mmCIF file of C-alpha atoms in Angstrom:
data_model
loop_
_atom_site.group_PDB
_atom_site.id
_atom_site.type_symbol
_atom_site.label_atom_id
_atom_site.label_comp_id
_atom_site.label_asym_id
_atom_site.label_seq_id
_atom_site.Cartn_x
_atom_site.Cartn_y
_atom_site.Cartn_z
ATOM 1 C CA MET A 1 44.651 1.336 172.849
ATOM 2 C CA THR A 2 44.214 1.826 169.100
ATOM 3 C CA ALA A 3 45.727 5.040 167.723
ATOM 4 C CA THR A 4 43.453 7.422 165.813
ATOM 5 C CA PRO A 5 44.224 7.149 162.068
ATOM 6 C CA ARG A 6 46.011 10.207 160.743
ATOM 7 C CA SER A 7 44.042 12.694 158.655
ATOM 8 C CA THR A 8 44.815 12.856 154.942
ATOM 9 C CA LEU A 9 44.087 16.607 154.811
ATOM 10 C CA TRP A 10 47.017 18.984 155.240
ATOM 11 C CA THR A 11 47.607 22.693 155.739
ATOM 12 C CA ASP A 12 50.371 25.281 155.982
ATOM 13 C CA VAL A 13 48.635 26.813 159.016
ATOM 14 C CA ASP A 14 50.645 26.867 162.243
ATOM 15 C CA PHE A 15 47.986 26.583 164.952
ATOM 16 C CA ASP A 16 50.459 27.683 167.645
ATOM 17 C CA ARG A 17 51.627 30.888 165.931
ATOM 18 C CA ASP A 18 50.365 34.268 167.062
ATOM 19 C CA GLY A 19 48.812 36.452 164.386
ATOM 20 C CA LYS A 20 46.181 36.046 161.705
ATOM 21 C CA GLN A 21 46.511 33.296 159.095
ATOM 22 C CA VAL A 22 43.974 33.188 156.259
ATOM 23 C CA ASP A 23 44.857 29.967 154.504
ATOM 24 C CA TRP A 24 43.601 26.608 153.236
ATOM 25 C CA LEU A 25 43.043 22.993 154.124
ATOM 26 C CA TYR A 26 44.140 20.798 151.230
ATOM 27 C CA LEU A 27 41.959 17.812 150.370
ATOM 28 C CA HIS A 28 43.519 15.593 147.705
ATOM 29 C CA HIS A 29 41.107 14.842 144.863
ATOM 30 C CA SER A 30 42.602 13.099 141.833
ATOM 31 C CA VAL A 31 40.327 13.191 138.774
ATOM 32 C CA THR A 32 40.729 13.105 134.995
ATOM 33 C CA ARG A 33 41.020 16.879 134.579
ATOM 34 C CA SER A 34 43.438 17.242 137.537
ATOM 35 C CA ALA A 35 45.518 14.192 138.397
ATOM 36 C CA TYR A 36 47.295 15.840 141.343
ATOM 37 C CA GLY A 37 44.452 18.163 142.296
ATOM 38 C CA GLU A 38 43.684 19.534 145.744
ATOM 39 C CA ILE A 39 40.371 20.961 146.944
ATOM 40 C CA MET A 40 41.338 24.089 148.884
ATOM 41 C CA ILE A 41 38.990 24.608 151.835
ATOM 42 C CA PRO A 42 39.328 28.041 153.479
ATOM 43 C CA ILE A 43 40.492 28.118 157.092
ATOM 44 C CA THR A 44 41.443 31.093 159.232
ATOM 45 C CA VAL A 45 43.295 30.978 162.542
ATOM 46 C CA ILE A 46 43.527 34.114 164.685
ATOM 47 C CA ARG A 47 45.676 33.765 167.803
ATOM 48 C CA ASN A 48 46.905 36.074 170.518
ATOM 49 C CA GLY A 49 48.802 34.340 173.309
ATOM 50 C CA GLY A 50 47.439 31.763 175.694
ATOM 51 C CA GLY A 51 43.763 31.294 176.357
ATOM 52 C CA ARG A 52 40.870 29.257 175.136
ATOM 53 C CA THR A 53 40.194 28.062 171.593
ATOM 54 C CA VAL A 54 36.855 28.223 169.797
ATOM 55 C CA LEU A 55 36.007 26.708 166.401
ATOM 56 C CA LEU A 56 33.368 28.536 164.344
ATOM 57 C CA MET A 57 32.017 26.620 161.352
ATOM 58 C CA ALA A 58 29.530 27.269 158.557
ATOM 59 C CA GLY A 59 28.908 25.650 155.184
ATOM 60 C CA ASN A 60 28.372 22.232 156.753
ATOM 61 C CA HIS A 61 25.492 22.272 154.275
ATOM 62 C CA GLY A 62 26.208 24.332 151.193
ATOM 63 C CA ASP A 63 22.787 25.970 150.750
ATOM 64 C CA GLU A 64 22.754 27.576 154.213
ATOM 65 C CA TYR A 65 24.176 31.056 153.860
ATOM 66 C CA GLU A 66 23.723 33.205 156.981
ATOM 67 C CA GLY A 67 26.587 31.563 158.864
ATOM 68 C CA GLN A 68 28.846 31.580 155.800
ATOM 69 C CA ILE A 69 28.355 35.327 155.342
ATOM 70 C CA ALA A 70 28.762 36.124 159.037
ATOM 71 C CA LEU A 71 32.006 34.153 159.256
ATOM 72 C CA VAL A 72 33.670 35.657 156.179
ATOM 73 C CA LYS A 73 32.802 39.085 157.585
ATOM 74 C CA LEU A 74 34.297 38.088 160.938
ATOM 75 C CA ILE A 75 37.482 36.910 159.194
ATOM 76 C CA ARG A 76 37.903 40.349 157.640
ATOM 77 C CA GLU A 77 37.049 42.245 160.838
ATOM 78 C CA LEU A 78 38.695 40.327 163.688
ATOM 79 C CA GLU A 79 42.372 41.024 164.426
ATOM 80 C CA PRO A 80 44.762 39.323 166.869
ATOM 81 C CA GLU A 81 44.878 42.372 169.140
ATOM 82 C CA ASP A 82 41.086 42.118 169.551
ATOM 83 C CA ILE A 83 41.249 38.732 171.264
ATOM 84 C CA LYS A 84 42.914 36.631 173.913
ATOM 85 C CA GLY A 85 43.339 32.999 172.888
ATOM 86 C CA ARG A 86 42.564 31.456 169.516
ATOM 87 C CA VAL A 87 39.694 31.458 167.027
ATOM 88 C CA ILE A 88 39.576 28.864 164.231
ATOM 89 C CA ILE A 89 37.103 29.648 161.441
ATOM 90 C CA LEU A 90 35.806 27.336 158.702
ATOM 91 C CA PRO A 91 33.353 29.477 156.688
ATOM 92 C CA ALA A 92 32.682 26.761 154.074
ATOM 93 C CA ALA A 93 33.444 23.427 155.717
ATOM 94 C CA ASN A 94 31.987 21.328 152.893
ATOM 95 C CA LEU A 95 33.410 23.579 150.194
ATOM 96 C CA PRO A 96 32.199 21.577 147.159
ATOM 97 C CA ALA A 97 28.621 21.838 148.455
ATOM 98 C CA ALA A 98 29.016 25.511 149.391
ATOM 99 C CA VAL A 99 30.363 26.506 145.964
ATOM 100 C CA ALA A 100 27.526 24.612 144.267
ATOM 101 C CA GLY A 101 24.921 26.061 146.651
ATOM 102 C CA VAL A 102 23.511 22.640 147.527
ATOM 103 C CA ARG A 103 23.044 20.684 150.735
ATOM 104 C CA VAL A 104 25.320 17.751 149.904
ATOM 105 C CA SER A 105 28.629 17.473 148.080
ATOM 106 C CA PRO A 106 28.383 17.172 144.288
ATOM 107 C CA LEU A 107 31.604 15.130 144.408
ATOM 108 C CA ASP A 108 30.237 12.179 146.352
ATOM 109 C CA GLY A 109 26.678 12.967 147.455
ATOM 110 C CA GLY A 110 28.032 13.270 150.986
ATOM 111 C CA ASN A 111 26.109 15.084 153.696
ATOM 112 C CA LEU A 112 28.851 16.402 155.990
ATOM 113 C CA ASN A 113 26.514 16.586 158.973
ATOM 114 C CA ARG A 114 25.720 12.881 158.599
ATOM 115 C CA SER A 115 29.377 11.854 158.145
ATOM 116 C CA PHE A 116 30.971 12.295 161.586
ATOM 117 C CA PRO A 117 33.331 11.191 163.002
ATOM 118 C CA GLY A 118 34.484 10.577 159.434
ATOM 119 C CA ASP A 119 36.993 8.303 157.767
ATOM 120 C CA PRO A 120 40.535 9.329 156.688
ATOM 121 C CA ALA A 121 40.374 6.802 153.832
ATOM 122 C CA GLY A 122 36.778 7.532 152.830
ATOM 123 C CA ASN A 123 35.164 9.804 150.276
ATOM 124 C CA PRO A 124 35.937 13.556 150.303
ATOM 125 C CA THR A 125 33.092 14.397 152.685
ATOM 126 C CA GLN A 126 34.122 11.687 155.148
ATOM 127 C CA ARG A 127 37.719 12.927 155.057
ATOM 128 C CA ILE A 128 36.621 16.485 155.870
ATOM 129 C CA ALA A 129 34.586 15.184 158.814
ATOM 130 C CA HIS A 130 37.554 13.154 160.046
ATOM 131 C CA TYR A 131 39.862 16.189 159.966
ATOM 132 C CA ILE A 132 37.413 18.270 161.980
ATOM 133 C CA SER A 133 36.886 15.436 164.486
ATOM 134 C CA SER A 134 40.474 14.262 164.884
ATOM 135 C CA VAL A 135 42.521 17.442 164.378
ATOM 136 C CA LEU A 136 40.372 20.472 165.214
ATOM 137 C CA PHE A 137 38.112 19.251 168.028
ATOM 138 C CA PRO A 138 41.057 18.217 170.262
ATOM 139 C CA LEU A 139 42.250 21.847 170.110
ATOM 140 C CA CYS A 140 38.885 23.286 171.129
ATOM 141 C CA ASP A 141 37.228 24.578 174.276
ATOM 142 C CA GLY A 142 34.075 25.478 172.355
ATOM 143 C CA PHE A 143 32.474 24.875 168.953
ATOM 144 C CA HIS A 144 29.615 26.493 167.048
ATOM 145 C CA ASP A 145 28.184 24.897 163.894
ATOM 146 C CA LEU A 146 26.041 27.486 162.089
ATOM 147 C CA HIS A 147 23.111 26.227 160.005
ATOM 148 C CA SER A 148 19.976 27.451 158.218
ATOM 149 C CA GLY A 149 16.960 25.729 156.725
ATOM 150 C CA GLY A 150 18.569 25.297 153.330
ATOM 151 C CA ALA A 151 16.450 25.086 150.202
ATOM 152 C CA SER A 152 13.750 22.807 151.626
ATOM 153 C CA LEU A 153 12.949 24.210 155.098
ATOM 154 C CA GLN A 154 11.687 27.451 156.624
ATOM 155 C CA TYR A 155 12.616 28.071 160.276
ATOM 156 C CA LEU A 156 11.981 30.556 163.017
ATOM 157 C CA PRO A 157 15.600 31.560 163.796
ATOM 158 C CA PHE A 158 17.147 29.907 166.843
ATOM 159 C CA ALA A 159 20.418 28.752 168.368
ATOM 160 C CA SER A 160 20.572 25.266 169.827
ATOM 161 C CA MET A 161 22.452 22.560 171.700
ATOM 162 C CA ARG A 162 22.183 18.784 171.501
ATOM 163 C CA GLN A 163 22.059 16.869 174.775
ATOM 164 C CA SER A 164 24.962 14.469 175.258
ATOM 165 C CA GLY A 165 23.948 12.473 178.332
ATOM 166 C CA ASP A 166 26.929 13.958 180.176
ATOM 167 C CA ALA A 167 25.468 16.325 182.783
ATOM 168 C CA ASP A 168 28.592 18.477 183.098
ATOM 169 C CA LEU A 169 29.044 18.825 179.328
ATOM 170 C CA ASP A 170 25.353 19.651 178.878
ATOM 171 C CA ARG A 171 25.618 22.282 181.612
ATOM 172 C CA ARG A 172 28.564 23.920 179.828
ATOM 173 C CA SER A 173 26.813 23.832 176.443
ATOM 174 C CA LEU A 174 23.682 25.350 177.987
ATOM 175 C CA ALA A 175 25.798 28.122 179.529
ATOM 176 C CA ALA A 176 27.223 28.889 176.074
ATOM 177 C CA LEU A 177 23.711 28.837 174.583
ATOM 178 C CA THR A 178 22.524 31.262 177.251
ATOM 179 C CA ALA A 179 25.476 33.536 176.470
ATOM 180 C CA PHE A 180 24.672 33.508 172.727
ATOM 181 C CA ALA A 181 21.266 34.895 173.806
ATOM 182 C CA PRO A 182 19.069 34.141 170.765
ATOM 183 C CA PRO A 183 15.352 35.011 170.776
ATOM 184 C CA ILE A 184 14.658 31.265 170.776
ATOM 185 C CA ALA A 185 17.038 28.661 172.226
ATOM 186 C CA ILE A 186 16.395 25.014 171.398
ATOM 187 C CA VAL A 187 17.582 21.921 173.254
ATOM 188 C CA TRP A 188 17.592 18.819 171.047
ATOM 189 C CA ALA A 189 16.568 16.427 173.813
ATOM 190 C CA TYR A 190 16.987 13.187 171.874
ATOM 191 C CA ALA A 191 19.999 11.402 170.416
ATOM 192 C CA GLY A 192 19.260 11.688 166.700
ATOM 193 C CA ALA A 193 21.508 10.051 164.128
ATOM 194 C CA GLY A 194 24.747 10.224 166.139
ATOM 195 C CA THR A 195 26.675 11.257 163.022
ATOM 196 C CA TYR A 196 26.302 15.024 163.429
ATOM 197 C CA ALA A 197 29.180 17.419 164.041
ATOM 198 C CA ALA A 198 27.558 18.005 167.443
ATOM 199 C CA SER A 199 27.701 14.268 168.170
ATOM 200 C CA ALA A 200 31.438 14.183 167.460
ATOM 201 C CA ALA A 201 32.008 17.310 169.565
ATOM 202 C CA ASN A 202 30.073 15.722 172.420
ATOM 203 C CA GLU A 203 32.255 12.619 172.150
ATOM 204 C CA ARG A 204 35.295 14.901 172.536
ATOM 205 C CA LYS A 205 33.630 16.653 175.523
ATOM 206 C CA VAL A 206 33.655 19.988 173.685
ATOM 207 C CA PRO A 207 30.776 22.323 174.638
ATOM 208 C CA ASN A 208 28.998 23.083 171.386
ATOM 209 C CA LEU A 209 26.091 24.877 169.777
ATOM 210 C CA GLY A 210 24.164 24.660 166.551
ATOM 211 C CA GLY A 211 21.278 26.704 165.247
ATOM 212 C CA GLU A 212 19.054 27.492 162.296
ATOM 213 C CA PHE A 213 19.360 31.138 161.262
ATOM 214 C CA GLY A 214 17.651 31.359 157.877
ATOM 215 C CA SER A 215 15.221 29.710 155.511
ATOM 216 C CA ALA A 216 14.394 28.472 152.057
ATOM 217 C CA GLY A 217 17.840 28.869 150.489
ATOM 218 C CA MET A 218 17.692 32.661 150.801
ATOM 219 C CA VAL A 219 19.823 35.101 152.802
ATOM 220 C CA ASP A 220 17.892 36.554 155.728
ATOM 221 C CA ARG A 221 19.272 39.906 156.913
ATOM 222 C CA ALA A 222 17.971 39.425 160.442
ATOM 223 C CA GLY A 223 19.523 35.961 160.524
ATOM 224 C CA VAL A 224 22.937 37.297 159.517
ATOM 225 C CA ALA A 225 22.680 40.022 162.175
ATOM 226 C CA LEU A 226 21.681 37.462 164.821
ATOM 227 C CA VAL A 227 24.697 35.293 163.988
ATOM 228 C CA GLU A 228 27.086 38.261 163.968
ATOM 229 C CA ALA A 229 25.959 39.519 167.382
ATOM 230 C CA GLY A 230 25.574 36.070 168.922
ATOM 231 C CA ILE A 231 29.029 34.897 167.855
ATOM 232 C CA ARG A 232 30.621 37.853 169.617
ATOM 233 C CA ARG A 233 28.704 37.024 172.797
ATOM 234 C CA PHE A 234 29.775 33.380 172.355
ATOM 235 C CA LEU A 235 33.442 34.405 172.068
ATOM 236 C CA ALA A 236 33.107 36.691 175.086
ATOM 237 C CA HIS A 237 31.638 33.792 177.078
ATOM 238 C CA PHE A 238 34.885 31.864 176.540
ATOM 239 C CA GLY A 239 37.010 34.884 177.453
ATOM 240 C CA ILE A 240 38.310 35.319 173.902
ATOM 241 C CA LEU A 241 36.654 38.702 173.363
ATOM 242 C CA PRO A 242 36.243 41.257 176.164
ATOM 243 C CA LYS A 243 32.683 41.557 177.451
ATOM 244 C CA GLN A 244 32.417 45.141 176.179
ATOM 245 C CA ALA A 245 33.039 43.930 172.607
ATOM 246 C CA ALA A 246 29.802 41.920 172.683
ATOM 247 C CA LYS A 247 26.526 43.827 172.420
ATOM 248 C CA ALA A 248 23.837 42.657 174.847
ATOM 249 C CA ALA A 249 20.764 41.020 173.329
ATOM 250 C CA GLU A 250 17.692 43.249 173.060
ATOM 251 C CA THR A 251 15.096 40.524 173.682
ATOM 252 C CA PRO A 252 14.864 37.778 176.317
ATOM 253 C CA THR A 253 15.510 34.180 175.298
ATOM 254 C CA ARG A 254 12.663 31.666 175.110
ATOM 255 C CA LEU A 255 14.071 28.244 176.048
ATOM 256 C CA MET A 256 12.420 25.370 174.172
ATOM 257 C CA GLU A 257 13.109 21.725 173.402
ATOM 258 C CA ILE A 258 12.514 19.077 170.753
ATOM 259 C CA LYS A 259 11.879 15.770 172.496
ATOM 260 C CA GLY A 260 11.719 13.218 169.708
ATOM 261 C CA ARG A 261 10.465 12.097 166.316
ATOM 262 C CA HIS A 262 6.846 12.527 167.404
ATOM 263 C CA TYR A 263 7.456 16.281 167.140
ATOM 264 C CA TYR A 264 7.731 15.881 163.342
ATOM 265 C CA VAL A 265 5.065 15.548 160.644
ATOM 266 C CA TYR A 266 5.912 13.745 157.400
ATOM 267 C CA ALA A 267 4.131 13.805 154.046
ATOM 268 C CA PRO A 268 1.997 10.648 153.699
ATOM 269 C CA ASP A 269 2.157 10.564 149.892
ATOM 270 C CA HIS A 270 3.565 12.199 146.760
ATOM 271 C CA GLY A 271 1.837 15.392 145.628
ATOM 272 C CA VAL A 272 1.415 19.050 146.595
ATOM 273 C CA PHE A 273 1.197 19.873 150.295
ATOM 274 C CA GLU A 274 -1.353 22.448 151.473
ATOM 275 C CA PRO A 275 -0.592 23.496 155.071
ATOM 276 C CA ALA A 276 -3.476 24.052 157.473
ATOM 277 C CA VAL A 277 -1.409 26.062 159.973
ATOM 278 C CA ASP A 278 1.313 28.719 159.954
ATOM 279 C CA LEU A 279 4.881 28.950 161.226
ATOM 280 C CA GLY A 280 4.978 30.162 164.840
ATOM 281 C CA GLN A 281 1.448 28.920 165.549
ATOM 282 C CA ASP A 282 0.619 26.783 168.594
ATOM 283 C CA VAL A 283 -0.947 23.435 167.679
ATOM 284 C CA SER A 284 -2.406 20.450 169.530
ATOM 285 C CA SER A 285 -1.868 16.719 169.206
ATOM 286 C CA GLY A 286 -4.346 15.302 166.699
ATOM 287 C CA GLN A 287 -4.867 18.658 164.980
ATOM 288 C CA LEU A 288 -4.895 18.753 161.187
ATOM 289 C CA ALA A 289 -1.482 19.712 159.784
ATOM 290 C CA GLY A 290 -2.466 19.813 156.126
ATOM 291 C CA HIS A 291 -3.410 17.840 153.022
ATOM 292 C CA VAL A 292 -1.493 16.314 150.139
ATOM 293 C CA HIS A 293 -3.266 17.032 146.849
ATOM 294 C CA PHE A 294 -2.909 15.047 143.616
ATOM 295 C CA ILE A 295 -2.801 17.594 140.830
ATOM 296 C CA ASP A 296 -2.357 14.898 138.176
ATOM 297 C CA ASN A 297 -5.493 13.060 139.413
ATOM 298 C CA PRO A 298 -8.083 15.710 140.380
ATOM 299 C CA ALA A 299 -10.802 13.176 141.243
ATOM 300 C CA ARG A 300 -8.664 11.617 143.979
ATOM 301 C CA PRO A 301 -9.441 13.030 147.449
ATOM 302 C CA PRO A 302 -6.533 14.710 149.246
ATOM 303 C CA VAL A 303 -4.758 12.802 152.016
ATOM 304 C CA PRO A 304 -4.674 14.522 155.414
ATOM 305 C CA CYS A 305 -1.870 14.417 157.972
ATOM 306 C CA HIS A 306 -2.043 15.326 161.657
ATOM 307 C CA PHE A 307 0.210 16.373 164.527
ATOM 308 C CA LYS A 308 1.294 13.712 167.019
ATOM 309 C CA ALA A 309 2.282 16.233 169.704
ATOM 310 C CA SER A 310 1.351 19.697 170.934
ATOM 311 C CA GLY A 311 3.657 22.704 170.707
ATOM 312 C CA MET A 312 4.758 25.648 168.580
ATOM 313 C CA LEU A 313 5.581 25.280 164.890
ATOM 314 C CA ILE A 314 9.296 26.042 164.648
ATOM 315 C CA CYS A 315 9.808 24.683 161.114
ATOM 316 C CA ARG A 316 7.844 24.050 157.924
ATOM 317 C CA ARG A 317 8.636 22.776 154.472
ATOM 318 C CA ALA A 318 9.497 25.588 152.057
ATOM 319 C CA MET A 319 8.548 23.683 148.884
ATOM 320 C CA GLY A 320 5.030 22.836 147.743
ATOM 321 C CA ARG A 321 5.872 19.540 146.038
ATOM 322 C CA VAL A 322 6.400 16.648 148.438
ATOM 323 C CA GLU A 323 7.341 13.013 148.310
ATOM 324 C CA ARG A 324 6.256 10.462 150.866
ATOM 325 C CA GLY A 325 8.482 10.901 153.934
ATOM 326 C CA ASP A 326 9.346 14.581 153.428
ATOM 327 C CA CYS A 327 9.228 16.590 156.654
ATOM 328 C CA VAL A 328 6.464 19.199 156.345
ATOM 329 C CA PHE A 329 6.466 20.515 159.951
ATOM 330 C CA HIS A 330 8.176 20.128 163.266
ATOM 331 C CA LEU A 331 7.427 21.478 166.706
ATOM 332 C CA ALA A 332 9.178 22.728 169.795
ATOM 333 C CA THR A 333 7.813 23.044 173.335
ATOM 334 C CA ASP A 334 8.732 25.327 176.210
ATOM 335 C CA VAL A 335 11.163 24.091 178.841
ATOM 336 C CA HIS A 336 9.616 24.619 182.262
ATOM 337 C CA THR A 337 12.334 25.028 184.897
#
């Protein structure tokens, strides 16, 4: 059996020590202005005796802010005496992207959520992914990766899970999703790229959630509140917080799924996209989704695009300008149990 290569990130954190440690992961980055430089990625570990461990992560993409805000607030608020077990918090996992307010790292163009399970000898983004996969996931009984639409997408807020093909693991992730109790819960019912944080967590058999809690590179107050309340219910589900510390959700959860690429609509050409439908609307297969207009060539007729499936619009593009292949909409459909 081949041993897992050792991570090149390091930290002064003692994961087995009781108390609250607000510290750093050190990622070596030698450049002209700093030959022996380290990128210092914030990490907090709060531990109180034995019990389960949960990893909470935001800043996987740097322009997604609701989770980042909710987690730094949680770091300030949560104390060891409040919990039983251990909470590990990464509020800005891809720190270079988070500081720059962009989706991918300005150091290497790396998209952290397309870099798992990572590479200890790779670029900075790959090394961050490898540390999370090889060091943090083996400690965990649960994981939540908090996302938003970033600069280019507008979402209806939801929490989600990605199916693994392992019935027991999927059952445990669905139980955690139910406990989070969002207004909309999404099951990603297809494999996707296989390089997501969720994919690596599934490989480690760690029940895990994702979610999209904001839109268009802004900070949504309702999205922050949803994350704050849902995280406490998530921690209570794992026995880390007492049940009374988690406020019950005020609305029932609508369980939905995304079955495949046919749920997506992509821009057929470069131009300006005019949508024909609105976020939250129910649409039918074959229905007009919108037109791409050619502002630099007014005599050219616009190019239409259509839906390939029926369902509710859960996501739309936030920007008017499009290039061929940009996602302009995607759907979700109700799960009928």
